[in-house]
Short mmCIF file of C-alpha atoms and ligand atoms in Angstrom, two decimals:
data_model
loop_
_atom_site.label_atom_id
_atom_site.label_comp_id
_atom_site.label_asym_id
_atom_site.label_seq_id
_atom_site.Cartn_x
_atom_site.Cartn_y
_atom_site.Cartn_z
CA UNK E 16 0.00 0.00 0.00
CA UNK E 17 1.37 3.40 -1.00
CA UNK E 18 1.86 6.10 1.58
CA UNK E 19 -1.00 8.42 0.68
CA UNK E 20 0.45 11.52 2.33
CA UNK E 21 3.71 11.34 0.38
CA UNK E 22 1.78 10.51 -2.79
CA UNK E 23 -0.47 13.52 -2.22
CA UNK E 24 2.53 15.78 -1.65
CA UNK E 25 4.20 14.46 -4.81
CA UNK E 26 0.97 15.02 -6.73
CA UNK E 27 0.69 18.57 -5.41
CA UNK E 28 4.33 19.46 -6.12
CA UNK E 29 4.19 18.02 -9.63
CA UNK E 30 0.81 19.72 -10.31
CA UNK E 31 -0.88 16.46 -11.34
CA UNK E 32 -4.40 15.15 -11.07
CA UNK E 33 -5.33 14.37 -7.43
CA UNK E 34 -7.08 11.12 -8.37
CA UNK E 35 -4.64 9.39 -10.71
CA UNK E 36 -1.44 11.43 -10.29
CA UNK E 37 -0.71 11.18 -14.01
CA UNK E 38 -2.73 13.84 -15.84
CA UNK E 39 -1.46 17.40 -15.88
CA UNK E 40 -3.49 19.83 -13.82
CA UNK E 41 -2.69 22.96 -15.80
CA UNK E 42 -3.45 23.94 -19.36
CA UNK E 43 -0.83 26.64 -19.76
CA UNK E 44 0.52 28.73 -16.92
CA UNK E 45 -2.41 29.05 -14.51
CA UNK E 46 -5.48 27.71 -16.33
CA UNK E 47 -6.75 24.38 -15.02
CA UNK E 48 -7.77 21.68 -17.50
CA UNK E 49 -11.50 20.95 -17.65
CA UNK E 50 -10.87 17.22 -17.25
CA UNK E 51 -7.90 15.09 -16.33
CA UNK E 52 -6.36 13.82 -19.54
CA UNK E 53 -5.63 10.42 -17.98
CA UNK E 54 -8.69 9.55 -15.84
CA UNK E 55 -11.20 12.21 -16.98
CA UNK E 56 -11.84 13.57 -13.47
CA UNK E 57 -13.92 16.72 -13.83
CA UNK E 58 -11.59 19.49 -12.67
CA UNK E 59 -13.89 22.42 -13.47
CA UNK E 60 -15.66 22.16 -10.13
CA UNK E 61 -12.38 22.06 -8.24
CA UNK E 62 -10.88 25.10 -9.92
CA UNK E 63 -10.32 27.63 -7.19
CA UNK E 64 -9.96 30.62 -9.49
CA UNK E 65 -8.15 33.42 -7.71
CA UNK E 66 -8.80 32.14 -4.18
CA UNK E 67 -5.13 31.65 -3.45
CA UNK E 68 -4.09 35.02 -4.85
CA UNK E 69 -4.80 37.16 -1.78
CA UNK E 70 -2.55 35.34 0.72
CA UNK E 71 0.16 35.08 -1.93
CA UNK E 72 -0.04 38.81 -2.66
CA UNK E 73 0.16 39.63 1.05
CA UNK E 74 2.99 37.24 1.93
CA UNK E 75 5.03 37.69 -1.24
CA UNK E 76 4.51 41.47 -1.15
CA UNK E 77 5.77 41.60 2.44
CA UNK E 78 8.82 39.47 1.60
CA UNK E 79 9.71 41.32 -1.61
CA UNK E 80 8.98 44.71 -0.05
CA UNK E 81 11.18 43.85 2.93
CA UNK E 82 13.98 42.68 0.66
CA UNK E 83 13.72 45.85 -1.42
CA UNK E 84 13.94 48.06 1.68
CA UNK E 85 16.84 45.98 3.05
CA UNK E 86 18.65 46.22 -0.29
CA UNK E 87 18.11 49.97 -0.43
CA UNK E 88 19.46 50.58 3.08
CA UNK E 89 22.43 48.24 2.77
CA UNK E 90 23.57 48.82 -0.81
CA UNK E 91 21.79 52.00 -1.99
CA UNK E 92 21.68 50.87 -5.61
CA UNK E 93 20.39 53.19 -8.35
CA UNK E 94 16.63 53.05 -8.96
CA UNK E 95 17.01 51.06 -12.17
CA UNK E 96 18.59 48.16 -10.24
CA UNK E 97 15.41 47.91 -8.18
CA UNK E 98 13.37 48.15 -11.38
CA UNK E 99 15.36 45.25 -12.87
CA UNK E 100 15.58 42.95 -9.83
CA UNK E 101 12.18 42.96 -8.16
CA UNK E 102 9.88 42.30 -11.13
CA UNK E 103 12.29 39.57 -12.25
CA UNK E 104 11.99 37.91 -8.84
CA UNK E 105 8.35 38.67 -8.10
CA UNK E 106 6.60 37.50 -11.27
CA UNK E 107 8.09 33.96 -11.40
CA UNK E 108 7.66 33.55 -7.63
CA UNK E 109 4.01 34.63 -7.84
CA UNK E 110 3.29 32.26 -10.74
CA UNK E 111 5.01 29.36 -8.97
CA UNK E 112 3.14 30.03 -5.73
CA UNK E 113 -0.20 30.38 -7.56
CA UNK E 114 0.33 27.03 -9.29
CA UNK E 115 1.19 25.37 -5.99
CA UNK E 116 -1.73 27.07 -4.26
CA UNK E 117 -4.20 25.86 -6.89
CA UNK E 118 -2.70 22.38 -6.82
CA UNK E 119 -3.01 22.24 -3.02
CA UNK E 120 -6.60 23.47 -3.01
CA UNK E 121 -7.71 21.04 -5.72
CA UNK E 122 -5.96 18.12 -3.97
CA UNK E 123 -7.51 19.04 -0.62
CA UNK E 124 -10.97 19.32 -2.16
CA UNK E 125 -10.55 15.95 -3.82
CA UNK E 126 -9.10 14.26 -0.74
CA UNK E 127 -11.90 15.50 1.51
CA UNK E 128 -14.51 14.81 -1.15
CA UNK E 129 -15.80 18.34 -1.34
CA UNK E 130 -19.24 18.41 -2.87
CA UNK E 131 -18.20 21.04 -5.36
CA UNK E 132 -16.03 18.44 -7.08
CA UNK E 133 -19.09 16.25 -7.58
CA UNK E 134 -17.64 13.28 -5.73
ZN1 ZN K 16 -6.52 11.89 -13.33
#
């Protein structure tokens, strides 16, 4: 018998279907597939939309803002260094965290058989 908690974590981290672990969860960067390509689990009811965006904006904004202030006080770089560094760090981090957030929420809904997923 497989360890379900490690399997669930692997499924979440690899952004795969919570039922079969094989089908890709995302169709592009942040759009969720309508159905799992491997087992045809209906993923439309588990799509969380922008639900994970608010905590990510708050936490990532605090971290990036803190790093920007720390960088300014310790190194005093010209303004264009800030303009080059922080968007380059923030955008990929936000996309990665949004993908993980959606993957976690869909897996949790599936695991706890949320009625919205039609299980
Ligand atoms: Zn599947």
